[in-house]
Coordinates of C-alpha atoms in Angstrom, one line a residue:
Chain A
M1 CA 143.5 -15.4 -73.8
A2 CA 146.2 -14.1 -72.8
L3 CA 149.5 -15.4 -74.7
K4 CA 151.1 -18.0 -72.9
E5 CA 148.0 -19.4 -71.6
Q6 CA 146.4 -20.1 -75.6
I7 CA 150.7 -21.9 -75.8
L8 CA 149.9 -24.0 -72.1
R9 CA 146.3 -24.1 -74.5
L10 CA 147.8 -25.8 -77.1
D11 CA 150.8 -27.8 -75.5
R12 CA 147.7 -29.7 -73.3
M13 CA 146.0 -30.3 -76.7
L14 CA 149.0 -31.9 -78.0
R15 CA 149.7 -33.7 -75.2
S16 CA 146.5 -35.3 -74.6
A17 CA 144.7 -38.1 -77.4
D18 CA 141.1 -37.3 -76.1
L19 CA 141.0 -33.9 -77.8
N20 CA 138.4 -31.1 -77.1
E21 CA 137.5 -29.3 -80.3
A22 CA 134.7 -28.3 -78.3
E23 CA 137.6 -25.9 -75.5
A24 CA 139.6 -26.0 -79.2
T25 CA 137.5 -23.8 -80.6
D26 CA 136.5 -21.5 -77.9
L27 CA 140.5 -19.6 -78.6
E28 CA 139.7 -17.4 -81.6
V29 CA 143.7 -17.9 -82.2
F30 CA 142.5 -21.9 -82.5
N31 CA 140.0 -21.3 -85.0
H32 CA 142.1 -22.0 -87.5
V33 CA 143.6 -25.0 -86.7
D34 CA 143.5 -28.0 -88.8
M35 CA 142.0 -30.4 -86.6
D36 CA 142.9 -33.7 -88.3
R37 CA 146.9 -31.1 -88.4
L38 CA 147.0 -31.4 -84.8
H39 CA 145.8 -35.3 -84.3
A40 CA 148.8 -36.5 -86.7
F41 CA 151.5 -34.3 -85.1
G42 CA 149.9 -35.3 -81.6
Q43 CA 151.5 -38.5 -82.9
Y44 CA 153.9 -38.2 -84.3
I45 CA 155.5 -35.8 -80.8
A46 CA 154.2 -39.4 -78.7
D47 CA 156.7 -41.9 -81.1
K48 CA 159.3 -39.0 -81.2
V49 CA 158.7 -39.0 -77.4
V50 CA 158.5 -42.8 -76.5
H51 CA 161.5 -43.5 -79.0
R52 CA 163.9 -40.2 -77.5
F53 CA 162.6 -40.7 -74.1
W54 CA 162.5 -44.0 -72.6
G55 CA 162.9 -46.1 -75.7
E56 CA 167.1 -46.7 -75.2
R57 CA 167.1 -47.8 -71.6
F58 CA 163.5 -48.6 -70.3
P59 CA 163.0 -50.8 -74.0
A60 CA 160.8 -53.5 -71.6
T61 CA 159.5 -51.8 -70.0
I62 CA 157.9 -49.4 -72.9
R63 CA 156.7 -52.7 -75.0
G64 CA 155.4 -54.5 -71.4
I65 CA 153.1 -51.6 -71.4
A66 CA 152.6 -51.3 -74.5
F67 CA 151.3 -54.9 -74.6
A68 CA 149.9 -54.5 -71.6
L69 CA 147.4 -52.1 -73.1
G70 CA 146.5 -53.6 -75.8
G71 CA 148.5 -56.4 -76.7
H72 CA 151.6 -57.0 -79.3
E73 CA 150.1 -54.9 -82.2
T74 CA 150.1 -51.8 -80.1
P75 CA 151.8 -48.7 -81.1
L76 CA 154.8 -48.3 -79.1
A77 CA 154.0 -44.4 -79.5
E78 CA 150.7 -45.5 -77.4
V79 CA 152.9 -45.3 -74.4
A80 CA 153.8 -42.2 -74.7
R81 CA 150.3 -40.7 -75.7
Q82 CA 148.6 -41.9 -72.4
V83 CA 151.9 -40.6 -70.2
M84 CA 151.7 -37.5 -72.1
A85 CA 148.1 -36.8 -70.9
T86 CA 148.2 -36.5 -67.4
P87 CA 150.4 -34.6 -64.6
W88 CA 153.7 -36.8 -65.0
F89 CA 154.4 -35.9 -67.8
E90 CA 154.8 -32.1 -66.5
K91 CA 157.0 -33.5 -63.9
T92 CA 160.3 -34.4 -67.3
I93 CA 163.5 -33.4 -66.6
G94 CA 165.4 -33.4 -70.2
E95 CA 164.5 -36.6 -71.1
D96 CA 163.0 -37.5 -68.6
V97 CA 166.5 -38.2 -67.9
T98 CA 165.6 -39.5 -63.3
G99 CA 162.1 -41.1 -65.3
S100 CA 159.2 -39.8 -63.3
A101 CA 157.4 -39.5 -65.4
L102 CA 156.8 -42.8 -67.1
L103 CA 157.5 -44.6 -63.8
G104 CA 155.8 -42.4 -61.8
W105 CA 152.4 -42.7 -63.7
L106 CA 153.3 -46.1 -64.2
C107 CA 153.2 -46.8 -61.0
S108 CA 150.2 -44.4 -60.1
R109 CA 148.6 -46.9 -62.2
R110 CA 149.9 -50.2 -61.0
D111 CA 146.3 -51.4 -60.0
D112 CA 145.8 -51.6 -64.0
F113 CA 148.8 -53.9 -64.7
P114 CA 150.2 -57.5 -64.4
R115 CA 152.7 -57.5 -61.6
W116 CA 155.3 -58.8 -63.5
L117 CA 155.9 -55.1 -65.4
I118 CA 156.1 -53.3 -62.9
D119 CA 158.9 -55.8 -60.8
M120 CA 160.6 -55.2 -64.9
A121 CA 160.4 -52.0 -64.6
G122 CA 161.6 -51.4 -62.0
Y123 CA 165.2 -53.7 -62.8
E124 CA 164.8 -52.0 -66.3
Y125 CA 165.0 -48.1 -63.8
L126 CA 168.0 -50.2 -61.6
V127 CA 169.9 -50.4 -64.5
G128 CA 169.4 -48.1 -67.3
C129 CA 169.2 -45.0 -65.1
A130 CA 168.8 -45.2 -61.3
L131 CA 172.5 -46.9 -60.7
P132 CA 174.0 -44.4 -63.9
R133 CA 172.7 -41.7 -62.3
L134 CA 174.1 -42.9 -58.8
A135 CA 177.4 -43.4 -60.1
H136 CA 177.6 -40.1 -61.6
N137 CA 176.1 -38.5 -58.4
E138 CA 173.0 -37.1 -61.2
T139 CA 170.4 -36.2 -59.8
R140 CA 167.9 -39.2 -58.3
D141 CA 164.0 -39.1 -58.4
L142 CA 163.8 -40.7 -54.1
E143 CA 160.2 -40.8 -54.2
M144 CA 159.1 -42.4 -57.9
E145 CA 162.1 -44.7 -56.8
K146 CA 160.8 -45.7 -53.3
N147 CA 157.5 -46.3 -55.1
L148 CA 158.4 -49.1 -57.4
L149 CA 160.9 -50.5 -55.6
P150 CA 160.0 -50.2 -51.6
E151 CA 162.8 -53.4 -51.0
L152 CA 165.5 -52.0 -52.8
Q153 CA 169.0 -52.3 -50.7
L154 CA 172.1 -50.0 -52.1
I155 CA 174.8 -50.6 -49.6
E156 CA 178.3 -48.5 -50.4
P157 CA 181.8 -48.3 -48.0
V158 CA 181.4 -47.2 -45.4
N159 CA 184.4 -45.5 -44.2
D160 CA 185.1 -46.3 -40.6
S161 CA 189.0 -46.4 -39.8
Q162 CA 189.2 -46.7 -36.6
S163 CA 187.6 -50.3 -35.7
A164 CA 188.8 -51.1 -38.7
P165 CA 191.7 -54.2 -38.9
G166 CA 195.0 -53.7 -39.8
K167 CA 195.0 -55.6 -42.9
G168 CA 191.6 -56.4 -45.4
V169 CA 189.5 -56.0 -47.6
Q170 CA 186.7 -53.9 -48.4
L171 CA 184.0 -52.5 -50.9
A172 CA 185.2 -50.3 -53.9
K173 CA 182.5 -50.0 -55.5
T174 CA 178.0 -49.0 -53.8
L175 CA 175.7 -51.9 -54.6
A176 CA 171.9 -52.9 -54.8
L177 CA 169.9 -55.6 -54.7
V178 CA 166.5 -56.1 -54.6
C179 CA 165.1 -59.0 -54.4
F180 CA 161.8 -59.5 -57.1
E181 CA 159.1 -61.5 -58.0
Y182 CA 159.4 -62.3 -60.9
P183 CA 162.6 -63.7 -64.0
V184 CA 162.5 -59.6 -63.8
T185 CA 166.3 -59.8 -66.3
E186 CA 164.6 -62.8 -68.3
L187 CA 161.4 -60.9 -69.1
Q188 CA 163.5 -58.2 -69.4
E189 CA 165.8 -59.5 -73.2
V190 CA 163.0 -60.9 -74.6
L191 CA 160.8 -58.1 -74.6
S192 CA 163.9 -55.6 -75.2
C193 CA 164.3 -57.3 -78.9
G194 CA 160.7 -57.2 -79.1
G195 CA 159.9 -60.2 -78.3
M196 CA 156.2 -61.6 -76.9
I197 CA 155.8 -62.6 -73.7
E198 CA 152.7 -65.4 -72.4
A199 CA 149.4 -63.1 -71.9
E200 CA 150.0 -64.3 -67.7
V201 CA 153.8 -64.3 -66.6
L202 CA 154.2 -67.1 -63.0
P203 CA 156.1 -66.1 -60.2
E204 CA 159.7 -67.8 -60.1
P205 CA 161.5 -64.9 -57.5
Q206 CA 165.2 -63.4 -58.9
A207 CA 167.3 -61.7 -56.2
V208 CA 169.1 -58.6 -58.8
L209 CA 172.8 -58.2 -57.0
L210 CA 174.5 -54.6 -59.1
A211 CA 177.5 -53.5 -58.6
V212 CA 178.4 -50.0 -60.5
D213 CA 180.9 -47.0 -60.1
K214 CA 181.8 -44.5 -63.2
D215 CA 183.0 -46.9 -65.3
G216 CA 180.0 -49.4 -65.2
L217 CA 177.6 -51.9 -64.1
L218 CA 178.4 -55.8 -62.8
E219 CA 175.5 -57.8 -63.2
L220 CA 176.3 -60.7 -60.2
D221 CA 175.3 -63.2 -58.8
A222 CA 173.5 -62.9 -56.1
G223 CA 173.5 -65.9 -53.7
Y224 CA 175.1 -66.9 -50.6
P225 CA 178.0 -66.6 -49.9
A226 CA 178.9 -63.8 -52.6
A227 CA 176.2 -61.2 -51.6
D228 CA 176.8 -61.0 -48.1
L229 CA 180.3 -61.7 -48.5
L230 CA 180.7 -58.3 -50.3
Q231 CA 177.7 -56.3 -47.8
L232 CA 179.6 -57.6 -45.1
C233 CA 182.8 -56.0 -46.5
A234 CA 180.9 -52.5 -46.4
R235 CA 182.8 -52.0 -44.1
P236 CA 186.9 -53.4 -43.8
Q237 CA 187.2 -57.0 -42.8
A238 CA 190.2 -58.8 -42.5
L239 CA 190.2 -62.3 -44.4
E240 CA 190.5 -64.3 -41.6
Q241 CA 187.3 -63.3 -39.5
L242 CA 185.8 -63.1 -43.4
K243 CA 186.7 -67.3 -43.0
S244 CA 184.8 -67.6 -39.6
V245 CA 181.8 -66.1 -41.1
F246 CA 182.0 -68.9 -44.3
P247 CA 183.6 -71.3 -42.7
N248 CA 182.6 -73.9 -45.6
F249 CA 183.6 -71.5 -48.4
A250 CA 187.1 -70.8 -50.1
V251 CA 187.2 -67.0 -49.0
E252 CA 190.2 -66.8 -49.9
E253 CA 190.0 -67.8 -53.8
L254 CA 186.5 -65.2 -53.6
V255 CA 187.4 -62.7 -52.2
E256 CA 190.3 -62.6 -54.9
E257 CA 187.8 -63.2 -57.8
F258 CA 186.0 -59.5 -56.1
K259 CA 189.4 -58.2 -55.9
N260 CA 189.7 -58.9 -60.2
L261 CA 186.8 -57.3 -60.9
T262 CA 187.3 -54.5 -58.7
L263 CA 184.8 -55.3 -56.6
L264 CA 186.8 -55.2 -53.7
E265 CA 190.6 -53.9 -52.8
A266 CA 192.3 -54.2 -50.2
F267 CA 191.9 -52.5 -47.0
N268 CA 195.9 -51.5 -45.3
Chain B
M1 CA 180.0 -4.7 -82.3
S2 CA 178.3 -5.2 -85.0
T3 CA 175.6 -3.0 -85.6
L4 CA 172.9 -2.9 -88.3
S5 CA 174.4 -0.4 -90.6
D6 CA 177.8 -3.0 -89.8
I7 CA 175.2 -5.9 -91.4
F8 CA 173.4 -5.2 -93.9
Q9 CA 176.7 -3.5 -95.3
G10 CA 179.5 -6.1 -94.9
P11 CA 180.2 -8.4 -98.1
F12 CA 178.7 -11.3 -98.9
L13 CA 180.6 -14.7 -97.2
G14 CA 179.8 -17.0 -99.6
L15 CA 178.3 -20.7 -98.7
G16 CA 179.0 -21.7 -95.8
L17 CA 178.1 -25.1 -93.3
G18 CA 175.7 -25.4 -90.0
I19 CA 177.0 -27.6 -86.9
D20 CA 176.4 -28.4 -84.3
V21 CA 179.5 -28.3 -81.9
H22 CA 178.2 -31.7 -79.3
G23 CA 178.0 -33.6 -82.5
D24 CA 180.4 -35.9 -84.0
D25 CA 178.1 -35.8 -87.7
P26 CA 179.9 -33.8 -89.4
D27 CA 183.8 -34.1 -88.7
W28 CA 183.3 -31.0 -87.7
R29 CA 187.4 -30.6 -87.1
S30 CA 188.7 -32.9 -90.3
L31 CA 186.7 -30.4 -92.3
V32 CA 188.2 -26.9 -90.8
D33 CA 191.6 -28.9 -90.8
Q34 CA 191.4 -29.3 -94.5
D35 CA 194.2 -26.7 -96.7
H36 CA 191.6 -26.3 -99.4
R37 CA 188.1 -26.2 -97.5
P38 CA 185.0 -26.6 -99.4
F39 CA 182.8 -24.5 -97.5
D40 CA 183.7 -20.1 -96.9
F41 CA 182.3 -20.0 -92.6
L42 CA 180.1 -22.2 -90.6
E43 CA 177.8 -21.4 -88.9
V44 CA 178.0 -22.7 -85.4
F45 CA 175.2 -23.7 -83.4
T46 CA 175.0 -24.4 -79.5
R47 CA 172.4 -25.1 -77.0
G48 CA 173.3 -21.9 -75.6
D49 CA 176.8 -23.8 -73.6
G50 CA 178.2 -20.3 -72.5
G51 CA 182.4 -21.2 -74.0
I52 CA 182.3 -24.0 -76.2
A53 CA 182.8 -22.4 -79.3
A54 CA 185.9 -21.0 -78.2
E55 CA 187.0 -23.9 -79.6
V56 CA 185.9 -23.1 -83.0
R57 CA 187.6 -19.5 -83.6
E58 CA 191.1 -21.8 -82.3
R59 CA 190.2 -25.2 -85.1
V60 CA 189.8 -22.5 -87.7
G61 CA 192.7 -20.0 -87.1
P62 CA 191.6 -16.3 -86.4
D63 CA 190.3 -14.6 -89.8
F64 CA 188.0 -17.7 -90.8
P65 CA 184.0 -16.2 -90.6
L66 CA 181.8 -17.5 -88.6
I67 CA 178.5 -17.0 -87.1
Y68 CA 176.7 -18.2 -84.5
H69 CA 173.5 -19.6 -84.2
H70 CA 171.6 -20.2 -80.3
E71 CA 169.7 -21.9 -78.3
N72 CA 167.0 -20.8 -75.4
L73 CA 166.7 -17.1 -75.3
E74 CA 163.0 -18.1 -76.1
L75 CA 162.3 -15.2 -78.3
V76 CA 158.7 -16.3 -79.3
Y77 CA 158.1 -17.4 -75.1
P78 CA 156.2 -14.8 -72.8
S79 CA 158.1 -15.3 -69.8
P80 CA 161.2 -12.6 -68.8
I81 CA 164.5 -12.8 -70.1
N82 CA 166.5 -15.3 -69.2
K83 CA 169.9 -13.6 -68.1
P84 CA 172.3 -16.3 -67.9
A85 CA 171.4 -17.9 -71.6
I86 CA 172.5 -14.3 -72.8
E87 CA 175.5 -14.4 -70.7
A88 CA 176.2 -17.8 -72.3
A89 CA 175.6 -15.8 -76.2
A90 CA 177.5 -13.0 -74.8
I91 CA 180.5 -15.5 -74.4
N92 CA 181.0 -18.2 -77.3
L93 CA 179.8 -14.4 -79.7
N94 CA 182.3 -12.5 -78.6
A95 CA 184.9 -15.9 -79.1
L96 CA 183.6 -16.5 -82.9
S97 CA 184.3 -12.5 -82.9
A98 CA 180.3 -13.6 -85.2
P99 CA 178.7 -10.5 -86.6
W100 CA 175.1 -11.7 -85.5
C101 CA 173.7 -14.0 -83.5
I102 CA 170.9 -16.3 -85.5
E103 CA 168.1 -18.1 -82.7
E104 CA 164.5 -18.9 -84.0
L105 CA 161.3 -17.8 -83.6
A106 CA 160.4 -20.9 -81.7
Y107 CA 161.2 -21.8 -77.8
R108 CA 162.0 -26.0 -76.5
E109 CA 160.9 -24.8 -72.8
I110 CA 156.9 -24.6 -71.6
E111 CA 157.2 -23.0 -67.5
G112 CA 161.2 -24.8 -67.5
R113 CA 160.3 -28.3 -69.2
Y114 CA 162.0 -29.1 -71.4
I115 CA 160.5 -30.7 -74.9
D116 CA 162.6 -32.4 -77.7
F117 CA 162.0 -30.1 -80.2
F118 CA 161.7 -26.5 -81.4
M119 CA 156.9 -24.7 -81.1
P120 CA 157.3 -22.3 -82.9
A121 CA 155.4 -19.0 -82.6
L122 CA 151.6 -18.3 -82.1
L123 CA 151.0 -16.3 -85.6
T124 CA 149.0 -13.6 -83.8
H125 CA 150.6 -9.6 -83.1
E126 CA 150.1 -10.3 -79.7
S127 CA 152.6 -13.1 -79.8
A128 CA 155.0 -10.3 -82.7
V129 CA 154.1 -7.8 -80.1
S130 CA 155.5 -9.8 -77.6
T131 CA 158.3 -11.3 -79.8
I132 CA 159.5 -7.2 -80.1
K133 CA 159.7 -6.4 -77.0
K134 CA 161.8 -9.5 -75.7
L135 CA 164.3 -9.4 -78.7
K136 CA 164.8 -5.5 -78.3
E137 CA 165.1 -6.3 -74.8
I138 CA 167.2 -9.5 -75.2
N139 CA 169.5 -7.0 -78.4
S140 CA 170.6 -4.6 -75.3
H141 CA 172.5 -7.2 -73.6
L142 CA 174.7 -8.4 -76.1
P143 CA 177.3 -6.8 -78.6
T144 CA 175.9 -7.9 -81.8
I145 CA 172.3 -8.4 -82.9
V146 CA 170.1 -11.1 -83.0
T147 CA 168.6 -12.1 -86.2
P148 CA 166.2 -14.2 -85.9
E149 CA 165.2 -17.2 -88.3
N150 CA 162.1 -18.4 -89.0
P151 CA 160.9 -21.8 -87.5
P152 CA 159.5 -25.2 -88.8
Y153 CA 156.3 -25.4 -89.1
Q154 CA 153.9 -29.8 -88.2
L155 CA 151.1 -27.3 -86.9
P156 CA 150.2 -23.3 -87.5
V157 CA 147.8 -21.7 -85.1
G158 CA 147.4 -18.4 -85.7
D159 CA 145.8 -15.5 -88.4
L160 CA 149.5 -14.4 -89.6
H161 CA 151.5 -16.1 -92.7
I162 CA 155.0 -16.5 -91.5
L163 CA 156.1 -14.4 -93.8
E164 CA 154.0 -11.9 -92.5
F165 CA 154.7 -12.6 -88.9
M166 CA 158.6 -12.2 -89.3
R167 CA 158.3 -8.3 -90.8
L168 CA 156.3 -7.2 -88.0
V169 CA 159.3 -8.8 -86.4
G170 CA 162.0 -8.3 -88.0
E171 CA 160.1 -4.1 -88.8
G172 CA 159.1 -4.1 -84.7
A173 CA 162.4 -5.1 -83.5
D174 CA 164.5 -3.4 -86.4
V175 CA 166.6 -5.9 -87.3
P176 CA 168.1 -8.1 -89.8
L177 CA 165.8 -11.5 -90.5
I178 CA 167.6 -14.7 -91.4
L179 CA 164.8 -16.7 -93.8
D180 CA 164.9 -20.7 -94.1
L181 CA 163.7 -22.1 -97.1
G182 CA 162.8 -25.2 -96.1
H183 CA 160.7 -23.5 -92.9
L184 CA 159.1 -21.7 -94.7
Y185 CA 157.9 -24.6 -97.1
S186 CA 157.0 -26.6 -94.6
Y187 CA 154.8 -24.1 -93.8
Q188 CA 153.3 -23.6 -96.6
L189 CA 153.2 -27.1 -97.0
C190 CA 149.8 -27.4 -93.5
V191 CA 148.2 -24.4 -95.3
G192 CA 148.5 -26.3 -99.0
A193 CA 150.4 -23.1 -100.6
D194 CA 153.1 -23.5 -103.1
P195 CA 156.1 -23.1 -101.6
L196 CA 157.2 -19.6 -103.1
D197 CA 154.1 -18.1 -101.8
H198 CA 152.8 -14.4 -100.5
L199 CA 156.9 -14.3 -100.8
N200 CA 155.9 -10.9 -101.1
K201 CA 154.9 -10.2 -97.4
I202 CA 158.6 -10.4 -95.7
P203 CA 161.2 -7.5 -96.3
L204 CA 163.4 -9.3 -98.0
E205 CA 166.3 -6.7 -98.0
R206 CA 166.2 -7.6 -94.4
V207 CA 167.3 -10.9 -95.8
I208 CA 170.7 -11.1 -94.6
E209 CA 170.9 -15.0 -95.1
L210 CA 169.6 -18.5 -96.7
H211 CA 169.7 -21.8 -94.9
V212 CA 168.9 -25.5 -96.5
A213 CA 169.0 -28.5 -94.6
G214 CA 168.3 -32.8 -95.4
A215 CA 164.6 -33.3 -94.9
N216 CA 162.2 -35.9 -94.6
L217 CA 158.1 -36.3 -96.0
V218 CA 156.3 -38.3 -92.8
D219 CA 152.4 -39.4 -94.0
I220 CA 150.4 -40.0 -90.5
N221 CA 147.3 -40.8 -91.6
G222 CA 146.8 -38.6 -94.4
V223 CA 148.6 -35.6 -93.0
T224 CA 152.6 -34.8 -94.6
I225 CA 155.1 -33.7 -91.0
Y226 CA 157.9 -31.5 -92.6
E227 CA 160.3 -34.1 -90.8
D228 CA 163.6 -31.3 -91.0
S229 CA 166.2 -33.8 -90.1
H230 CA 169.4 -31.0 -91.8
G231 CA 172.0 -33.2 -93.0
A232 CA 170.4 -37.1 -92.3
D233 CA 168.7 -36.7 -95.3
V234 CA 169.5 -34.7 -98.1
I235 CA 168.5 -31.2 -100.2
P236 CA 164.7 -32.0 -101.0
E237 CA 165.1 -30.5 -104.6
I238 CA 162.7 -28.3 -104.4
L239 CA 164.7 -26.6 -101.4
L240 CA 167.2 -25.4 -104.3
G241 CA 164.0 -25.5 -106.8
M242 CA 163.4 -22.2 -104.2
L243 CA 167.4 -20.8 -103.1
E244 CA 167.6 -19.7 -106.8
E245 CA 164.6 -17.5 -107.0
V246 CA 164.9 -16.1 -103.2
L247 CA 168.3 -15.4 -103.4
P248 CA 168.6 -12.7 -105.9
Q249 CA 165.1 -10.6 -104.9
C250 CA 167.9 -10.5 -101.4
P251 CA 170.0 -6.8 -101.6
H252 CA 172.2 -7.7 -97.9
I253 CA 172.2 -11.5 -98.2
R254 CA 175.3 -12.2 -96.2
A255 CA 175.3 -15.9 -95.8
V256 CA 173.7 -18.8 -97.7
T257 CA 174.5 -22.1 -95.3
I258 CA 174.0 -25.7 -95.7
E259 CA 172.8 -26.9 -91.7
V260 CA 174.4 -29.8 -91.9
E261 CA 174.3 -31.2 -88.4
D262 CA 173.9 -35.2 -88.4
A263 CA 175.0 -35.4 -92.1
S264 CA 178.6 -37.1 -92.6
N265 CA 181.4 -35.7 -94.4
E266 CA 180.7 -37.0 -97.5
R267 CA 177.4 -35.8 -97.7
V268 CA 178.4 -32.6 -96.5
L269 CA 180.8 -32.1 -99.9
S270 CA 178.4 -33.4 -102.3
E271 CA 175.9 -31.2 -100.3
V272 CA 178.1 -28.4 -100.9
E273 CA 178.5 -29.3 -104.6
R274 CA 174.5 -29.1 -105.2
V275 CA 173.9 -25.7 -103.8
R276 CA 177.4 -24.3 -106.0
K277 CA 175.5 -25.5 -108.4
V278 CA 173.3 -22.8 -108.1
F279 CA 175.4 -20.4 -107.4
D280 CA 176.8 -21.2 -110.7
K281 CA 174.1 -20.7 -112.4
L282 CA 173.8 -17.2 -110.3
G283 CA 176.9 -16.0 -111.4
V284 CA 177.1 -16.1 -107.5
K285 CA 180.4 -15.9 -105.8
A286 CA 182.2 -15.5 -102.5
H287 CA 183.5 -13.6 -100.3
G288 CA 182.7 -10.0 -101.5
S289 CA 180.5 -10.8 -104.6

């Protein structure tokens, strides 16, 4: 067997929790391998991967997956071992910067995991990966993103000077709006801190509205009329027009608040 | 351009620090800016980014010795040479005026996929032959010589001892060698040998630099895994013992480096002190000794 194939075979053996020892002994080069050490090293690698690749951006997702795999005592490294043993791991870019490996794998096994976990993974992906990468013009795995967040709406300011009013306001940042079936922010908060959740999580719809630019992310009230007003302001809007659309609300105050938050900017 | 003779015959640089220009620990800029630098040279590690090392030369001044440690030439991975990686190495080597370029006998990518740590060379004759060929080709493109360093091992694969592998590569490619004592220890742990067993397998006359660094031993289901943590841990005493024994046996030694990435400035100074004590015991001085 050529050197490259030996290297690839070793890589597969280290990534797989279920080692094929017969396969290993087929190769003369692997006759010298200490199999206990191979198992231990594989576990060591998995522990490093789960923390380095996913621990900071998807803390609740990996804990949720571990919990779903085997309860609260399941080590996080088991999540990595499961992902690493599949072709999904071969899609990693750097330290899985797009989340393709972990979340692609999760979506592929959607039926094996509770729906709240998929929702919460989508939320963490949005906050920890997709929107920061969007703000910095970095690549995203759009196919995986569509699979994980089919209802995601991204609203960006539209350059539409022809139909714009003479004076008004316009969206200054990109918005992300998505409706989840489960209380994702609460679940994320509990799990990311190492807290425990009930085995059964009841649906409790939550709309999430986020604004992002290079300076960071802001989570907003997704209720009416705030979210609707912001969406409308993707194109420049005159104040009077906004007042006419939302007649029963203090539109001027809302606009001022959004300008202070740099969500809206004046359009002249 | 540094020739092999230049490298073997040059002066002993002394005790230096291996730093990662991307990292904040240690604060190498403040270490360098001191009136009295407690180290004799810097070994500059980049992640293969061209141009990033230039700041170091500017900061230390034109005469302070600098060595270069590259990553991503992938000496042991059987693939065509990576021309952008070689160009980046050349840029940094020229910026630093480094006398040699270090690269580990390991790979960090598999078919373009990044892996999170160095996977060491397979220890077979076939692997050695492939490495020699690639190293010769890479060296034909650079202003100075790439000198291979033994990588850390947690799982040796193959029938050769790492020191035998180093000999084959050193003699086959006719290059100097870097001997990392911690990495050697990691290998010996794997095979159940004493730290300096089989030292006679490596041609010590080719060794121009010795490395020591902090490390941690981790037990996983009864198996000891060597964690090459550099500055995040202190240098194990056993490595200082290895240094005391190996250093006098290297007739062309040019440098001893403490790899201090992730160390606080305070730890850097205390580790320098510890290694200097070994130097004092051996009567080793810097700069021309």
